[in-house]
PDB file of C-alpha atoms in Angstrom:
ATOM      1  CA  UNK A   1      -0.014   0.064  -0.065  1.00  0.00           C
ATOM      2  CA  UNK A   2       1.375   3.585  -1.118  1.00  0.00           C
ATOM      3  CA  UNK A   3       1.751   5.482   1.671  1.00  0.00           C
ATOM      4  CA  UNK A   4       3.239   8.201  -0.478  1.00  0.00           C
ATOM      5  CA  UNK A   5       1.773   9.660  -3.192  1.00  0.00           C
ATOM      6  CA  UNK A   6       2.676  11.499  -5.920  1.00  0.00           C
ATOM      7  CA  UNK A   7      -0.300  11.412  -8.278  1.00  0.00           C
ATOM      8  CA  UNK A   8       1.873  12.975 -11.250  1.00  0.00           C
ATOM      9  CA  UNK A   9       3.793  11.610 -13.745  1.00  0.00           C
ATOM     10  CA  UNK A  10       5.347  14.030 -15.124  1.00  0.00           C
ATOM     11  CA  UNK A  11       5.026  18.026 -15.485  1.00  0.00           C
ATOM     12  CA  UNK A  12       6.128  20.269 -18.350  1.00  0.00           C
ATOM     13  CA  UNK A  13       6.127  24.024 -16.892  1.00  0.00           C
ATOM     14  CA  UNK A  14       8.256  26.662 -19.426  1.00  0.00           C
ATOM     15  CA  UNK A  15      10.909  28.603 -18.294  1.00  0.00           C
ATOM     16  CA  UNK A  16      10.307  31.619 -16.062  1.00  0.00           C
ATOM     17  CA  UNK A  17       6.811  30.287 -14.722  1.00  0.00           C
ATOM     18  CA  UNK A  18       6.038  28.376 -11.557  1.00  0.00           C
ATOM     19  CA  UNK A  19       6.018  24.459 -10.910  1.00  0.00           C
ATOM     20  CA  UNK A  20       4.580  23.186  -8.555  1.00  0.00           C
ATOM     21  CA  UNK A  21       4.339  19.745  -7.569  1.00  0.00           C
ATOM     22  CA  UNK A  22       2.181  18.027  -5.550  1.00  0.00           C
ATOM     23  CA  UNK A  23       2.258  15.128  -2.981  1.00  0.00           C
ATOM     24  CA  UNK A  24      -0.361  13.775  -0.717  1.00  0.00           C
ATOM     25  CA  UNK A  25       0.208  10.647   1.876  1.00  0.00           C
ATOM     26  CA  UNK A  26      -2.321   8.197   4.295  1.00  0.00           C
ATOM     27  CA  UNK A  27       0.191   7.607   7.178  1.00  0.00           C
ATOM     28  CA  UNK A  28      -0.499  10.340   9.848  1.00  0.00           C
ATOM     29  CA  UNK A  29       2.257   9.440  12.065  1.00  0.00           C
ATOM     30  CA  UNK A  30       5.096  10.820   9.950  1.00  0.00           C
ATOM     31  CA  UNK A  31       6.360  13.673  11.117  1.00  0.00           C
ATOM     32  CA  UNK A  32       8.963  14.685   7.945  1.00  0.00           C
ATOM     33  CA  UNK A  33       8.396  15.317   4.989  1.00  0.00           C
ATOM     34  CA  UNK A  34      11.308  16.085   1.774  1.00  0.00           C
ATOM     35  CA  UNK A  35      12.101  17.045  -1.360  1.00  0.00           C
ATOM     36  CA  UNK A  36      14.794  14.895  -3.631  1.00  0.00           C
ATOM     37  CA  UNK A  37      15.691  15.802  -6.512  1.00  0.00           C
ATOM     38  CA  UNK A  38      16.651  12.993  -9.270  1.00  0.00           C
ATOM     39  CA  UNK A  39      19.437  13.667 -12.562  1.00  0.00           C
ATOM     40  CA  UNK A  40      19.586  10.400 -14.533  1.00  0.00           C
ATOM     41  CA  UNK A  41      22.789   8.359 -13.654  1.00  0.00           C
ATOM     42  CA  UNK A  42      23.071  10.021 -10.442  1.00  0.00           C
ATOM     43  CA  UNK A  43      21.486   9.048  -6.839  1.00  0.00           C
ATOM     44  CA  UNK A  44      18.521  11.665  -5.053  1.00  0.00           C
ATOM     45  CA  UNK A  45      19.725  14.991  -3.390  1.00  0.00           C
ATOM     46  CA  UNK A  46      18.399  16.330  -1.256  1.00  0.00           C
ATOM     47  CA  UNK A  47      16.736  19.504  -1.466  1.00  0.00           C
ATOM     48  CA  UNK A  48      14.062  21.099   0.895  1.00  0.00           C
ATOM     49  CA  UNK A  49      12.201  19.617   4.110  1.00  0.00           C
ATOM     50  CA  UNK A  50       9.414  20.875   6.692  1.00  0.00           C
ATOM     51  CA  UNK A  51       8.194  18.954   9.626  1.00  0.00           C
ATOM     52  CA  UNK A  52       4.467  18.915  10.493  1.00  0.00           C
ATOM     53  CA  UNK A  53       4.483  21.715  13.137  1.00  0.00           C
ATOM     54  CA  UNK A  54       5.474  23.950   9.973  1.00  0.00           C
ATOM     55  CA  UNK A  55       2.881  25.126   7.215  1.00  0.00           C
ATOM     56  CA  UNK A  56       5.318  26.370   4.746  1.00  0.00           C
ATOM     57  CA  UNK A  57       8.773  26.559   4.437  1.00  0.00           C
ATOM     58  CA  UNK A  58      11.026  28.689   1.514  1.00  0.00           C
ATOM     59  CA  UNK A  59      14.479  28.224   0.615  1.00  0.00           C
ATOM     60  CA  UNK A  60      16.198  30.112  -2.047  1.00  0.00           C
ATOM     61  CA  UNK A  61      13.420  29.527  -4.696  1.00  0.00           C
ATOM     62  CA  UNK A  62      12.142  26.932  -3.180  1.00  0.00           C
ATOM     63  CA  UNK A  63       8.953  26.760  -1.139  1.00  0.00           C
ATOM     64  CA  UNK A  64       7.152  23.633   0.946  1.00  0.00           C
ATOM     65  CA  UNK A  65       3.494  23.641   1.553  1.00  0.00           C
ATOM     66  CA  UNK A  66       2.120  21.296   4.209  1.00  0.00           C
ATOM     67  CA  UNK A  67      -1.037  20.998   4.238  1.00  0.00           C
ATOM     68  CA  UNK A  68      -1.766  18.285   7.499  1.00  0.00           C
ATOM     69  CA  UNK A  69      -6.079  18.646   7.193  1.00  0.00           C
ATOM     70  CA  UNK A  70      -5.793  17.196   4.474  1.00  0.00           C
ATOM     71  CA  UNK A  71      -2.322  14.977   4.237  1.00  0.00           C
ATOM     72  CA  UNK A  72      -0.677  16.640   1.343  1.00  0.00           C
ATOM     73  CA  UNK A  73       2.262  18.872   0.354  1.00  0.00           C
ATOM     74  CA  UNK A  74       3.762  20.969  -2.547  1.00  0.00           C
ATOM     75  CA  UNK A  75       6.340  22.318  -3.815  1.00  0.00           C
ATOM     76  CA  UNK A  76       7.142  24.888  -6.078  1.00  0.00           C
ATOM     77  CA  UNK A  77       9.722  26.239  -8.133  1.00  0.00           C
ATOM     78  CA  UNK A  78       9.655  29.696  -8.573  1.00  0.00           C
ATOM     79  CA  UNK A  79      10.780  31.302 -10.901  1.00  0.00           C
ATOM     80  CA  UNK A  80      11.375  27.414 -12.787  1.00  0.00           C
ATOM     81  CA  UNK A  81      14.930  26.767 -14.877  1.00  0.00           C
ATOM     82  CA  UNK A  82      16.221  24.353 -17.066  1.00  0.00           C
ATOM     83  CA  UNK A  83      18.702  22.900 -15.138  1.00  0.00           C
ATOM     84  CA  UNK A  84      15.675  22.282 -12.338  1.00  0.00           C
ATOM     85  CA  UNK A  85      14.487  19.385 -15.049  1.00  0.00           C
ATOM     86  CA  UNK A  86      14.826  15.963 -12.755  1.00  0.00           C
ATOM     87  CA  UNK A  87      12.728  13.571 -11.402  1.00  0.00           C
ATOM     88  CA  UNK A  88      11.069  14.917  -8.556  1.00  0.00           C
ATOM     89  CA  UNK A  89      10.472  12.328  -4.949  1.00  0.00           C
ATOM     90  CA  UNK A  90       7.982  13.390  -1.968  1.00  0.00           C
ATOM     91  CA  UNK A  91       9.227  11.294   1.283  1.00  0.00           C
ATOM     92  CA  UNK A  92       7.970  11.194   5.003  1.00  0.00           C
ATOM     93  CA  UNK A  93       9.489   9.627   8.123  1.00  0.00           C
ATOM     94  CA  UNK A  94       7.719   9.642  11.874  1.00  0.00           C
ATOM     95  CA  UNK A  95       9.912  10.261  14.001  1.00  0.00           C
ATOM     96  CA  UNK A  96      12.940   7.752  14.950  1.00  0.00           C
ATOM     97  CA  UNK A  97      11.808   5.025  17.526  1.00  0.00           C
ATOM     98  CA  UNK A  98      15.997   4.745  18.577  1.00  0.00           C
ATOM     99  CA  UNK A  99      16.797   2.528  15.816  1.00  0.00           C
ATOM    100  CA  UNK A 100      16.298   4.981  12.685  1.00  0.00           C
ATOM    101  CA  UNK A 101      14.047   6.926  11.438  1.00  0.00           C
ATOM    102  CA  UNK A 102      13.517   5.708   7.563  1.00  0.00           C
ATOM    103  CA  UNK A 103      11.883   7.545   4.859  1.00  0.00           C
ATOM    104  CA  UNK A 104       8.935   6.626   2.275  1.00  0.00           C
ATOM    105  CA  UNK A 105       9.420   7.341  -0.790  1.00  0.00           C
ATOM    106  CA  UNK A 106       6.281   8.635  -3.308  1.00  0.00           C
ATOM    107  CA  UNK A 107       7.017   7.099  -7.288  1.00  0.00           C
ATOM    108  CA  UNK A 108       8.486  10.449  -8.792  1.00  0.00           C
ATOM    109  CA  UNK A 109       7.860  13.744 -10.641  1.00  0.00           C
ATOM    110  CA  UNK A 110       9.505  14.133 -13.929  1.00  0.00           C
ATOM    111  CA  UNK A 111       9.457  17.814 -14.159  1.00  0.00           C
ATOM    112  CA  UNK A 112      10.116  19.089 -17.464  1.00  0.00           C
ATOM    113  CA  UNK A 113      11.467  23.140 -17.710  1.00  0.00           C
ATOM    114  CA  UNK A 114      10.987  23.952 -21.758  1.00  0.00           C
ATOM    115  CA  UNK A 115      12.584  27.266 -22.743  1.00  0.00           C
TER     116      UNK A 115
ATOM    117  CA  UNK B   1      28.504  11.936  -4.736  1.00  0.00           C
ATOM    118  CA  UNK B   2      31.513  13.061  -2.343  1.00  0.00           C
ATOM    119  CA  UNK B   3      31.963  10.530   1.058  1.00  0.00           C
ATOM    120  CA  UNK B   4      30.013   7.674  -0.630  1.00  0.00           C
ATOM    121  CA  UNK B   5      30.224   5.484  -2.752  1.00  0.00           C
ATOM    122  CA  UNK B   6      29.179   2.164  -4.940  1.00  0.00           C
ATOM    123  CA  UNK B   7      30.610  -0.433  -6.476  1.00  0.00           C
ATOM    124  CA  UNK B   8      30.287  -1.473  -9.411  1.00  0.00           C
ATOM    125  CA  UNK B   9      27.420   0.553 -10.630  1.00  0.00           C
ATOM    126  CA  UNK B  10      27.105  -1.549 -13.650  1.00  0.00           C
ATOM    127  CA  UNK B  11      26.653  -5.411 -13.625  1.00  0.00           C
ATOM    128  CA  UNK B  12      25.301  -8.177 -15.724  1.00  0.00           C
ATOM    129  CA  UNK B  13      24.626 -11.617 -13.680  1.00  0.00           C
ATOM    130  CA  UNK B  14      21.977 -14.886 -14.286  1.00  0.00           C
ATOM    131  CA  UNK B  15      19.443 -15.630 -12.584  1.00  0.00           C
ATOM    132  CA  UNK B  16      20.424 -18.252  -9.539  1.00  0.00           C
ATOM    133  CA  UNK B  17      24.050 -16.611  -8.954  1.00  0.00           C
ATOM    134  CA  UNK B  18      24.486 -14.627  -5.567  1.00  0.00           C
ATOM    135  CA  UNK B  19      25.731 -10.970  -6.080  1.00  0.00           C
ATOM    136  CA  UNK B  20      27.065  -8.879  -3.279  1.00  0.00           C
ATOM    137  CA  UNK B  21      27.094  -4.611  -4.127  1.00  0.00           C
ATOM    138  CA  UNK B  22      29.086  -2.852  -1.906  1.00  0.00           C
ATOM    139  CA  UNK B  23      28.597   0.544  -0.507  1.00  0.00           C
ATOM    140  CA  UNK B  24      31.112   2.829   1.170  1.00  0.00           C
ATOM    141  CA  UNK B  25      31.433   6.263   3.074  1.00  0.00           C
ATOM    142  CA  UNK B  26      33.972   8.731   4.870  1.00  0.00           C
ATOM    143  CA  UNK B  27      31.434   9.946   6.942  1.00  0.00           C
ATOM    144  CA  UNK B  28      31.322   8.688   9.632  1.00  0.00           C
ATOM    145  CA  UNK B  29      27.532   8.443   9.916  1.00  0.00           C
ATOM    146  CA  UNK B  30      26.031   5.821  12.121  1.00  0.00           C
ATOM    147  CA  UNK B  31      22.766   4.982   9.678  1.00  0.00           C
ATOM    148  CA  UNK B  32      23.662   3.957   6.228  1.00  0.00           C
ATOM    149  CA  UNK B  33      20.074   2.476   3.495  1.00  0.00           C
ATOM    150  CA  UNK B  34      20.234   0.606   0.827  1.00  0.00           C
ATOM    151  CA  UNK B  35      16.749   1.273  -1.557  1.00  0.00           C
ATOM    152  CA  UNK B  36      15.918   0.456  -5.108  1.00  0.00           C
ATOM    153  CA  UNK B  37      14.633   1.960  -6.991  1.00  0.00           C
ATOM    154  CA  UNK B  38      11.795   1.067  -9.590  1.00  0.00           C
ATOM    155  CA  UNK B  39       9.068   2.804 -12.423  1.00  0.00           C
ATOM    156  CA  UNK B  40       6.551   2.610 -10.785  1.00  0.00           C
ATOM    157  CA  UNK B  41       7.022   2.060  -7.422  1.00  0.00           C
ATOM    158  CA  UNK B  42      10.317   4.587  -6.376  1.00  0.00           C
ATOM    159  CA  UNK B  43      12.501   4.494  -3.793  1.00  0.00           C
ATOM    160  CA  UNK B  44      12.192   1.237  -1.594  1.00  0.00           C
ATOM    161  CA  UNK B  45      13.947   0.222   1.086  1.00  0.00           C
ATOM    162  CA  UNK B  46      15.183  -3.141   1.566  1.00  0.00           C
ATOM    163  CA  UNK B  47      17.252  -3.874   4.937  1.00  0.00           C
ATOM    164  CA  UNK B  48      19.000  -0.328   6.839  1.00  0.00           C
ATOM    165  CA  UNK B  49      21.699  -0.517   9.257  1.00  0.00           C
ATOM    166  CA  UNK B  50      21.848   1.507  13.056  1.00  0.00           C
ATOM    167  CA  UNK B  51      25.287   0.806  14.131  1.00  0.00           C
ATOM    168  CA  UNK B  52      27.957  -2.424  13.175  1.00  0.00           C
ATOM    169  CA  UNK B  53      26.542  -5.341  14.005  1.00  0.00           C
ATOM    170  CA  UNK B  54      22.728  -3.383  13.875  1.00  0.00           C
ATOM    171  CA  UNK B  55      20.771  -3.315  11.087  1.00  0.00           C
ATOM    172  CA  UNK B  56      16.828  -4.288  10.628  1.00  0.00           C
ATOM    173  CA  UNK B  57      14.845  -4.877   7.292  1.00  0.00           C
ATOM    174  CA  UNK B  58      12.817  -2.702   5.289  1.00  0.00           C
ATOM    175  CA  UNK B  59       9.693  -3.082   3.161  1.00  0.00           C
ATOM    176  CA  UNK B  60      11.024  -6.011   0.398  1.00  0.00           C
ATOM    177  CA  UNK B  61      13.631  -7.412   2.188  1.00  0.00           C
ATOM    178  CA  UNK B  62      12.948 -10.975   0.412  1.00  0.00           C
ATOM    179  CA  UNK B  63      15.950 -11.959  -1.473  1.00  0.00           C
ATOM    180  CA  UNK B  64      18.245  -9.334   0.555  1.00  0.00           C
ATOM    181  CA  UNK B  65      21.248  -9.904   3.004  1.00  0.00           C
ATOM    182  CA  UNK B  66      23.196  -7.577   4.627  1.00  0.00           C
ATOM    183  CA  UNK B  67      26.224  -6.946   6.774  1.00  0.00           C
ATOM    184  CA  UNK B  68      28.096  -4.470   8.808  1.00  0.00           C
ATOM    185  CA  UNK B  69      31.399  -5.056  10.141  1.00  0.00           C
ATOM    186  CA  UNK B  70      32.474  -1.784   9.937  1.00  0.00           C
ATOM    187  CA  UNK B  71      31.754   1.507  10.616  1.00  0.00           C
ATOM    188  CA  UNK B  72      32.615   2.502   6.764  1.00  0.00           C
ATOM    189  CA  UNK B  73      31.125  -0.062   5.108  1.00  0.00           C
ATOM    190  CA  UNK B  74      27.423  -1.725   4.379  1.00  0.00           C
ATOM    191  CA  UNK B  75      26.918  -4.582   1.977  1.00  0.00           C
ATOM    192  CA  UNK B  76      23.959  -6.525   0.170  1.00  0.00           C
ATOM    193  CA  UNK B  77      23.683  -9.896  -0.954  1.00  0.00           C
ATOM    194  CA  UNK B  78      20.978 -11.444  -3.204  1.00  0.00           C
ATOM    195  CA  UNK B  79      20.715 -14.925  -1.732  1.00  0.00           C
ATOM    196  CA  UNK B  80      19.893 -16.553  -4.705  1.00  0.00           C
ATOM    197  CA  UNK B  81      19.675 -13.885  -7.418  1.00  0.00           C
ATOM    198  CA  UNK B  82      16.156 -13.260  -9.894  1.00  0.00           C
ATOM    199  CA  UNK B  83      14.876 -11.824 -12.495  1.00  0.00           C
ATOM    200  CA  UNK B  84      12.794  -9.315 -10.753  1.00  0.00           C
ATOM    201  CA  UNK B  85      16.075  -7.808  -8.928  1.00  0.00           C
ATOM    202  CA  UNK B  86      17.197  -6.488 -12.010  1.00  0.00           C
ATOM    203  CA  UNK B  87      16.944  -3.060 -10.888  1.00  0.00           C
ATOM    204  CA  UNK B  88      18.653   0.249 -10.224  1.00  0.00           C
ATOM    205  CA  UNK B  89      20.038   0.525  -6.451  1.00  0.00           C
ATOM    206  CA  UNK B  90      20.872   3.696  -3.988  1.00  0.00           C
ATOM    207  CA  UNK B  91      22.949   3.207  -0.765  1.00  0.00           C
ATOM    208  CA  UNK B  92      22.115   6.189   1.499  1.00  0.00           C
ATOM    209  CA  UNK B  93      23.691   7.709   4.380  1.00  0.00           C
ATOM    210  CA  UNK B  94      22.979   9.523   7.093  1.00  0.00           C
ATOM    211  CA  UNK B  95      24.643  11.238  10.584  1.00  0.00           C
ATOM    212  CA  UNK B  96      21.137  11.566  12.926  1.00  0.00           C
ATOM    213  CA  UNK B  97      19.231   8.897  11.601  1.00  0.00           C
ATOM    214  CA  UNK B  98      16.553  11.944  11.922  1.00  0.00           C
ATOM    215  CA  UNK B  99      14.309  12.445   9.136  1.00  0.00           C
ATOM    216  CA  UNK B 100      14.401  16.571   8.158  1.00  0.00           C
ATOM    217  CA  UNK B 101      18.144  16.362   7.660  1.00  0.00           C
ATOM    218  CA  UNK B 102      17.821  13.555   4.749  1.00  0.00           C
ATOM    219  CA  UNK B 103      20.107  10.670   3.748  1.00  0.00           C
ATOM    220  CA  UNK B 104      22.747  11.779   0.655  1.00  0.00           C
ATOM    221  CA  UNK B 105      22.653   8.522  -1.341  1.00  0.00           C
ATOM    222  CA  UNK B 106      25.336   7.679  -3.932  1.00  0.00           C
ATOM    223  CA  UNK B 107      24.846   7.399  -7.655  1.00  0.00           C
ATOM    224  CA  UNK B 108      23.754   4.186  -7.710  1.00  0.00           C
ATOM    225  CA  UNK B 109      24.521   0.763  -8.652  1.00  0.00           C
ATOM    226  CA  UNK B 110      22.261  -0.777 -12.251  1.00  0.00           C
ATOM    227  CA  UNK B 111      21.828  -4.656 -11.603  1.00  0.00           C
ATOM    228  CA  UNK B 112      20.583  -6.569 -14.395  1.00  0.00           C
ATOM    229  CA  UNK B 113      19.646 -10.073 -14.314  1.00  0.00           C
ATOM    230  CA  UNK B 114      19.452 -12.461 -17.452  1.00  0.00           C
TER     231      UNK B 114
END
């Protein structure tokens, strides 16, 4: 059962416009939410995160919004640049239970930023 | 990426043979993870380690075993490779084992089982 869902497999946005990537989750015990970016033939790289006590976190062109009641988060990229073209993964975890927190990933959204 | 390397980068093996993938880190991080990436499934956790000789199963652990005899090395073994284990395997490390700080991933190993 997919606990973290990214329902849009792909998204195409013009350079300079806003990209909005969406993610839904089902596990109410998740407390941390992260976005990763992945280029072909490379490992995922950490982009931005948010804890459940916040509803927004901003880092430069990237902003993550969390709506806990709807179990929904989104990543906004403004303005979008061609170098942002990649696969974006949403991930979530609960509070560490003593051994390690484990990230559960969504299926990914491929973003293409066109000129 | 700097601080974490996976070997080999590519491997083709035959069904039924054992295969070992290696993850090596120079960051002295306590936590290490093995994920596999498949189309339509994203990244799924196979096994993880929270210290030397301390490991536990993830959501897709069947057919896999791991070992961690040193802080820097985390080995993933496919005991008898099957075609369903054709995938891209990623190792990740984490200093705190806590969700907000994220993991650092290696560049991946593309494994093909024929």
